[in-house]
Short mmCIF file of C-alpha atoms and ligand atoms in Angstrom, two decimals:
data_model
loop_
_atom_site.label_atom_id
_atom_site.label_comp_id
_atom_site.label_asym_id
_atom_site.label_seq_id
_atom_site.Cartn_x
_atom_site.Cartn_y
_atom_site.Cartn_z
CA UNK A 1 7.28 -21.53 -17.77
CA UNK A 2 7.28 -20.75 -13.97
CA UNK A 3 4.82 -17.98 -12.78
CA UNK A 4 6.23 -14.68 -11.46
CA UNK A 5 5.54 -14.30 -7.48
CA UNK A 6 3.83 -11.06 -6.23
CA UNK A 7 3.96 -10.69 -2.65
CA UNK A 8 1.23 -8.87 -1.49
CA UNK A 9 1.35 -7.27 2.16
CA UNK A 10 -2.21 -6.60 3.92
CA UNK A 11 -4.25 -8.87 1.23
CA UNK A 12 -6.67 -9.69 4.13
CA UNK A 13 -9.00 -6.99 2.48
CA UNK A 14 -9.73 -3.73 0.42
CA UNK A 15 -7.03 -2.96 -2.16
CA UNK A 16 -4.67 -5.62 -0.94
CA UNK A 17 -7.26 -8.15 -1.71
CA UNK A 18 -7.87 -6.52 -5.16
CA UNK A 19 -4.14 -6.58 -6.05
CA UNK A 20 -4.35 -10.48 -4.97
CA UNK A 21 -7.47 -11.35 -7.41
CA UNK A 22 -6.07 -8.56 -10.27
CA UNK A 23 -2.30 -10.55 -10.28
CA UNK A 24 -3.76 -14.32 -9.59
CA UNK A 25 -6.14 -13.02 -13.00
CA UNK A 26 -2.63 -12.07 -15.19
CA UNK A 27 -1.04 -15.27 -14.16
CA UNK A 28 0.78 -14.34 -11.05
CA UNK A 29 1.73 -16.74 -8.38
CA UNK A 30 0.77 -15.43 -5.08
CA UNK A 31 2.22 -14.86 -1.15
CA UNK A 32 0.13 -12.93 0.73
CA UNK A 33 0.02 -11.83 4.03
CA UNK A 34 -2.18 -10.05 7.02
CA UNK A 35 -2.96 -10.40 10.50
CA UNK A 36 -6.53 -12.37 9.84
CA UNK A 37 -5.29 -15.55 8.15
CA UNK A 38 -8.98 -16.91 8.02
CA UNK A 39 -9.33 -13.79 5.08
CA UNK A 40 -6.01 -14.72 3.68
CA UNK A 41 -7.12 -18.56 3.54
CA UNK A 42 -10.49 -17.71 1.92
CA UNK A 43 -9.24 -15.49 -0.80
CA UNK A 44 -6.46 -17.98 -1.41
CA UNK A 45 -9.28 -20.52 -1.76
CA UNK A 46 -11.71 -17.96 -4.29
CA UNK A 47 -8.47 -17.33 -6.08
CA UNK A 48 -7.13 -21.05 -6.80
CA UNK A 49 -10.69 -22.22 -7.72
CA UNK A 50 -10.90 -19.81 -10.50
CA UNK A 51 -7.43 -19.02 -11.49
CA UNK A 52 -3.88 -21.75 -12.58
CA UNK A 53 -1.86 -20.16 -9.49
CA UNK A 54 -0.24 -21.19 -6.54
CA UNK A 55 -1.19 -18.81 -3.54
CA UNK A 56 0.81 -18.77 -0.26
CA UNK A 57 -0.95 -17.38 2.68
CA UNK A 58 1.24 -16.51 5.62
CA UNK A 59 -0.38 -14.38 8.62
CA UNK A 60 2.36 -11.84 10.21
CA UNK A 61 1.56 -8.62 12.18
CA UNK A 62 3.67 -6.11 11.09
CA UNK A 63 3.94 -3.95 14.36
CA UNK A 64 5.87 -6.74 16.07
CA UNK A 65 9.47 -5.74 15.00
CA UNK A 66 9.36 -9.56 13.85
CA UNK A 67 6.97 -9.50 11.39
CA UNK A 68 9.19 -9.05 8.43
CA UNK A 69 11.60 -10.95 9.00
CA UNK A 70 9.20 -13.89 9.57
CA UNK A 71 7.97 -13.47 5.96
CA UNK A 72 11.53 -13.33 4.83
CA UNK A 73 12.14 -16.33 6.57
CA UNK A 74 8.63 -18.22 5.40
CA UNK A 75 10.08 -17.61 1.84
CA UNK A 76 13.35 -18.61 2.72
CA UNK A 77 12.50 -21.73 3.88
CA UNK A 78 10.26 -22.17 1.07
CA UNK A 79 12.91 -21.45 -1.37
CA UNK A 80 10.49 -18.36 -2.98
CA UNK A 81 12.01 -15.38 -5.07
CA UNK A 82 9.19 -12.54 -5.27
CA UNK A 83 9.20 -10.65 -8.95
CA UNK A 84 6.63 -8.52 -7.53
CA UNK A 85 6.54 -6.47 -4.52
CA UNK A 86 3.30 -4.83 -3.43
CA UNK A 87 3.48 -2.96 0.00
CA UNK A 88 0.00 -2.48 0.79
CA UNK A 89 -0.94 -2.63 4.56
CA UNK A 90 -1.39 0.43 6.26
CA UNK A 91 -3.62 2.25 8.31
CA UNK A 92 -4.20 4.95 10.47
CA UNK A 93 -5.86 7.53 13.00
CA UNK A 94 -8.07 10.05 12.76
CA UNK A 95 -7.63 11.89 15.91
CA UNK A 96 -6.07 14.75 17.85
CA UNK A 97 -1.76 13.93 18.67
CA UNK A 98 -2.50 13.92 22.20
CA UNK A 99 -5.54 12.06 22.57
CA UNK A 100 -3.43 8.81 21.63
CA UNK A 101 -0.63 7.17 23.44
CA UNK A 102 2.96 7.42 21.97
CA UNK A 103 2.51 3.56 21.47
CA UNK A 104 -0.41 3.84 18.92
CA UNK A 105 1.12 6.15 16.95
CA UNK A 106 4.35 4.05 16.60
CA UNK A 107 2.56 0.92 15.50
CA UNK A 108 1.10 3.05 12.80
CA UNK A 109 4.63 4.39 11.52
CA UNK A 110 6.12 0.47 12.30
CA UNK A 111 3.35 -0.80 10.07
CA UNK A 112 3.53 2.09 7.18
CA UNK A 113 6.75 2.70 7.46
CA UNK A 114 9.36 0.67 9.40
CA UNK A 115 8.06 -2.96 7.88
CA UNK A 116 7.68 -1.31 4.13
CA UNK A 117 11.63 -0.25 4.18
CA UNK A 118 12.46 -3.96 5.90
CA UNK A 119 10.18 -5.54 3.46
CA UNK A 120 12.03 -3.84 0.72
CA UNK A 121 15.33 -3.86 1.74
CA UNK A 122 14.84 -8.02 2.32
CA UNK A 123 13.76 -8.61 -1.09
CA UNK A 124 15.34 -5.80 -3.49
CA UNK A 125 18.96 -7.77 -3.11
CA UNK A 126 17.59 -10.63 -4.91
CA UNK A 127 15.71 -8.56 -7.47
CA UNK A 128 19.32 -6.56 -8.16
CA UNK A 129 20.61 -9.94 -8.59
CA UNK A 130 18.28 -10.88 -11.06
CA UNK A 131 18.11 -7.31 -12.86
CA UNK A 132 14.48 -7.89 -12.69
CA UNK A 133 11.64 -6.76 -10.29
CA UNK A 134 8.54 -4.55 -9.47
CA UNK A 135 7.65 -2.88 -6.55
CA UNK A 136 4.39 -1.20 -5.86
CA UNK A 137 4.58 0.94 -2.32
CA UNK A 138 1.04 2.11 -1.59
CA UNK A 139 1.36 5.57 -0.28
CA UNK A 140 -2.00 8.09 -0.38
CA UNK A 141 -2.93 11.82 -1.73
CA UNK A 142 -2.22 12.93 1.74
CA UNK A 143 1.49 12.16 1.13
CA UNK A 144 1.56 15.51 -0.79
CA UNK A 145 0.12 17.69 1.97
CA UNK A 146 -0.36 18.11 6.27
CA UNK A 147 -3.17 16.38 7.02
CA UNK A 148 -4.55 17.69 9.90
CA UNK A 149 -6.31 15.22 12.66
CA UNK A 150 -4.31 12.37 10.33
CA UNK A 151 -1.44 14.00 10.91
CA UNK A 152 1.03 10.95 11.53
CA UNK A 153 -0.68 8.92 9.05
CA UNK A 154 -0.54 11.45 6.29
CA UNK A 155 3.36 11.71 7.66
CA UNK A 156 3.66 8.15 6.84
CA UNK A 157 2.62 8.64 3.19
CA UNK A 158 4.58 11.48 2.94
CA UNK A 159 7.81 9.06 3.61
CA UNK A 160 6.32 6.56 1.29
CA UNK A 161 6.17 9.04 -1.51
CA UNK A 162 9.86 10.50 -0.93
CA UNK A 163 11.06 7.09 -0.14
CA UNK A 164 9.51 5.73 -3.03
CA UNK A 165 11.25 8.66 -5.54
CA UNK A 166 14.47 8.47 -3.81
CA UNK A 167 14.66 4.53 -4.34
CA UNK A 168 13.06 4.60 -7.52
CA UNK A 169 15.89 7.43 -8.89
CA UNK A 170 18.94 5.11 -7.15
CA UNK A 171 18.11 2.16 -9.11
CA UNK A 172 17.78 4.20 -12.43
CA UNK A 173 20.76 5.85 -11.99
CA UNK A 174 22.64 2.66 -11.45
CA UNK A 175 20.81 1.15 -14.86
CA UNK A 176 19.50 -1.69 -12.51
CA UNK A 177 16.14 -2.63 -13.95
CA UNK A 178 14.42 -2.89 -11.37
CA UNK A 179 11.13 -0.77 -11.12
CA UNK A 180 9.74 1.63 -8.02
CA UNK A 181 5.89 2.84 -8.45
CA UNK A 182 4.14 5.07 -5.54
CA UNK A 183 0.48 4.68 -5.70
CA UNK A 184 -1.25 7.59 -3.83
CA UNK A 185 -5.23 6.90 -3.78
CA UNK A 186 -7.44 9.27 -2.80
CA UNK A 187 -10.83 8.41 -0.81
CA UNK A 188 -11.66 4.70 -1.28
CA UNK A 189 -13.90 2.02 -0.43
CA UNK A 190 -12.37 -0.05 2.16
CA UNK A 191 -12.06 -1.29 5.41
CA UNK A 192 -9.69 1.90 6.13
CA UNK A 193 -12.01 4.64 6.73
CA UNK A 194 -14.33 2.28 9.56
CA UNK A 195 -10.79 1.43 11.24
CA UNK A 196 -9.54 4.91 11.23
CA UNK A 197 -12.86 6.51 12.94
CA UNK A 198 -12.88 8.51 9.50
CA UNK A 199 -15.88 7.67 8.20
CA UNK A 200 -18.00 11.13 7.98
CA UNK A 201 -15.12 12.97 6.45
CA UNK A 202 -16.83 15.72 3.92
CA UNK A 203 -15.61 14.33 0.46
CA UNK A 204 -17.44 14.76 -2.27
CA UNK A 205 -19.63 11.62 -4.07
CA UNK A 206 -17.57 11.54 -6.68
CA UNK A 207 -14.27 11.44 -4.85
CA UNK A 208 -14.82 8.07 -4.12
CA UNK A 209 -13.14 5.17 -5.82
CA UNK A 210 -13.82 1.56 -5.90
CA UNK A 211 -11.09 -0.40 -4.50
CA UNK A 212 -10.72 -2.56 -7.84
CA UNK A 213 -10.27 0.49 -10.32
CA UNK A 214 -7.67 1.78 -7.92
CA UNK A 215 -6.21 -1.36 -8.23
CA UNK A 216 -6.18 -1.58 -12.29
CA UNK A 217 -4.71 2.17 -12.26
CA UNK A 218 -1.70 1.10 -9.93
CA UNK A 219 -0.89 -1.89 -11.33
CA UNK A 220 -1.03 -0.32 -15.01
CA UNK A 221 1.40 2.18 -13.32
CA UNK A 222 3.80 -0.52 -12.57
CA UNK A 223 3.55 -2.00 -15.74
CA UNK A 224 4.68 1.72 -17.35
CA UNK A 225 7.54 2.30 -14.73
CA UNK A 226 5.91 5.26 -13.65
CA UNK A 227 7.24 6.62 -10.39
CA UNK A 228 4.13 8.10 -8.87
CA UNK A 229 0.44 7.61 -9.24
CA UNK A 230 -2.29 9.39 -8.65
CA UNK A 231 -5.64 7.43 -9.70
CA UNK A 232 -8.39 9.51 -10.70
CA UNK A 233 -9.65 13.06 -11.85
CA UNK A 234 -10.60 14.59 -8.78
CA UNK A 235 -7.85 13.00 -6.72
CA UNK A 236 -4.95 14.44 -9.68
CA UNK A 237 -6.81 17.75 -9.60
CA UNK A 238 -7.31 18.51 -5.57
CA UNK A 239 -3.14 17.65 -5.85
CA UNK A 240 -1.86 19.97 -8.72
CA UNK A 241 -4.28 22.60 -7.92
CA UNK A 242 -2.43 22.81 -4.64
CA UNK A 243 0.69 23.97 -6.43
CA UNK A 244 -1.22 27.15 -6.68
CA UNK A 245 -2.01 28.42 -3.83
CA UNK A 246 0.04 28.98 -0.33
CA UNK A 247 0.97 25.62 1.56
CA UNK A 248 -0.45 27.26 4.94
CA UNK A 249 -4.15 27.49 3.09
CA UNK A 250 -3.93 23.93 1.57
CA UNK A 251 -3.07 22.88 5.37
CA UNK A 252 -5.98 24.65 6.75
CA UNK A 253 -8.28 23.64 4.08
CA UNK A 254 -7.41 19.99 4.26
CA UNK A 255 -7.78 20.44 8.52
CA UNK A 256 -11.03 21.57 7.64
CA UNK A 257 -12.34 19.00 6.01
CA UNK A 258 -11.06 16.29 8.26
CA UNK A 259 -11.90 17.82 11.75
CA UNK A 260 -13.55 15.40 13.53
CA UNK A 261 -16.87 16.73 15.09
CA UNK A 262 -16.50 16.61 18.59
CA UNK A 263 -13.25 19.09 17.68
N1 NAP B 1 -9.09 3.38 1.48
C1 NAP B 1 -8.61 4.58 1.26
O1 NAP B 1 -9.36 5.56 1.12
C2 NAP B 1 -7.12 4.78 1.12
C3 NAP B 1 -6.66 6.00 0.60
C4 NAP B 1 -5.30 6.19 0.47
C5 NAP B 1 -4.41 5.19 0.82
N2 NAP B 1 -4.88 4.02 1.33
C6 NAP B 1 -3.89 3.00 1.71
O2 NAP B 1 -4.20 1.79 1.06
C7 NAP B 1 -3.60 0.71 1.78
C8 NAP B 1 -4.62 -0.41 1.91
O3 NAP B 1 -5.67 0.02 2.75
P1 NAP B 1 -7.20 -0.27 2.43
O4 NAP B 1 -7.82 0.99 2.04
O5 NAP B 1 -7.31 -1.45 1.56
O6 NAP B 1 -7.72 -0.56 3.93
P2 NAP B 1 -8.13 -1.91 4.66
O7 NAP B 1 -9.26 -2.56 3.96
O8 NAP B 1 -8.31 -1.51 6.09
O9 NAP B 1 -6.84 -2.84 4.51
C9 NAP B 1 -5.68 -2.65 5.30
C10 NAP B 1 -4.84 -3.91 5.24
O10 NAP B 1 -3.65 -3.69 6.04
C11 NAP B 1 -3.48 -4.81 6.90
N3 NAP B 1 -2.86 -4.43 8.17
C12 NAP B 1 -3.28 -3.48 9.04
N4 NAP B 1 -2.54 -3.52 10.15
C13 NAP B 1 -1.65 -4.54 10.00
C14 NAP B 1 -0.64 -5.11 10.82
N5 NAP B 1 -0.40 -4.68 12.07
N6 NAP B 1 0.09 -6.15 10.34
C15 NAP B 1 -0.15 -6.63 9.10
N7 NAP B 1 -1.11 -6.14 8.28
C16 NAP B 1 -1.84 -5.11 8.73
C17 NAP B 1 -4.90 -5.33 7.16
O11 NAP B 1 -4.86 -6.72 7.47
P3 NAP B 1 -5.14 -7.36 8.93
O12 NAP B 1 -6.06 -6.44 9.67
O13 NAP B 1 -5.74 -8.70 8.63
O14 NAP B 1 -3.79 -7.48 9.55
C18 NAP B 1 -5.55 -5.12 5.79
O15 NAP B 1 -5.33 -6.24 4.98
C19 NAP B 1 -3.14 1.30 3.11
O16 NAP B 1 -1.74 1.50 3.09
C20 NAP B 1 -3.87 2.63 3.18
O17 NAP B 1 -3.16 3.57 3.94
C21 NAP B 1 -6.21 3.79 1.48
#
């Protein structure tokens, strides 16, 4: 029997990677894609020495307004129907609006935002066809809050989780099977903090997560249809425990803790 494909967007590293070696391990043909196609081409080589997959590697930056549809068109013209949808890349900016240029913050919102609804919107037709698909949208705890000094970024997630929902409730409504999870990790260790000058941000030890139980958690998500995850105690707590107190103290308490230090 032919594998199911997971397409896997930002694979080059951190969780995208995980969800790469986690889905290659259950059987899952691959098609990942990042900028740095020397990562892609390594993990693709890791992954077909140890697992029976194929793995396509396909390098695409997703703040060219191109990007998507050049992976729509690699898998076009490589005749490839994705059964899984992971929409992983993202990243973003820990720094004051206005010390930024209006051009940085759009590639953040193209790459968390624009290129996740194209993405989706490219490959849900066929997976409505089929009655049959799974789509993982990687979103972040501060979708549920203001993040203050992240503030687009956290913006971002906050689409991601709605959008997410929203799709999630359209397709169940319609009885199409075809099922939306939004993963919202809390602090984890990646690439992202380095890249997004976030590095000395005051969580707790025990906030932390490794990238590959993060991984596990979402993709057990999937597997149970559920429409939002939040992996790990402390992450699930600092989020409900905000339903108890005023939205204007969360806001400040969250700015607090990720004030950069020349602020
Ligand atoms: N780590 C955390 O604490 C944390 C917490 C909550 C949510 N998240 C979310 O988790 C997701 C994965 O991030 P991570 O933590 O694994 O960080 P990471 O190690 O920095 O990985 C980010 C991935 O996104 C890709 N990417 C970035 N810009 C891109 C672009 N212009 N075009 C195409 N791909 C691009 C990167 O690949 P290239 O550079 O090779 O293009 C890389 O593979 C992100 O959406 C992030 O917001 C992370």
């Amino acid at each position: 029997m032919k594998n199911k494909l997971a397409l896997i967007t930002g694979a080059s590293s951190g969780l995208g990677a995980g969800f790469a070696r986690e889905l290659a391990m259950q059987g899952h043909d691959l098609f990942i894609t990042a900028r740095r196609l020397d990562r892609l081409e390594s993990l693709k080589k890791e992954i077909e020495q140890n697992y029976t997959v194929r793995v396509h590697t396909f390098s695409a930056d997703l703040i060219d307004p191109n990007g998507v549809n050049n992976i729509l068109g690699e898998l076009k013209k490589q005749n490839l129907e994705v059964d899984v949808l992971i929409n992983n890349a993202g990243f973003g900016a820990r720094v004051f609006l206005l010390d930024k240029q209006p051009d940085d913050w759009d590639n953040i919102i193209r790459v968390n935002v624009n290129s996740l609804v194209a993405l989706t919107m490219g490959i849900l037709p066929t997976m409505v066809k089929n009655q049959k698909g799974q789509i993982l949208n990687v979103a972040s705890t501060g979708a549920f809050q203001a993040v203050p000094w992240l503030t687009v970024y956290a913006a971002t997630k906050s689409f991601i989780l709605s959008f997410s929902e929203g799709l999630g409730a359209e397709l169940k409504d319609q009885n199409i099977n075809v099922q939306v999870t939004c993963l919202c990790p809390g602090p984890t260790r990646t690439e992202f903090h380095s890249l997004a000058d976030a590095e000395n941000i005051d969580f707790p030890d025990f906030a932390w997560m490794e990238s590959d139980e993060v991984v596990k958690i979402g993709l057990n998500a999937l597997e149970k249809n559920k429409r939002v995850c939040i992996p790990g105690t402390y992450n699930k707590l600092s989020i409900y425990s905000q339903r108890l107190i005023p939205r204007n103290l969360t806001t400040s308490i969250v700015g607090n803790m990720h004030k950069p230090n020349n602020k």
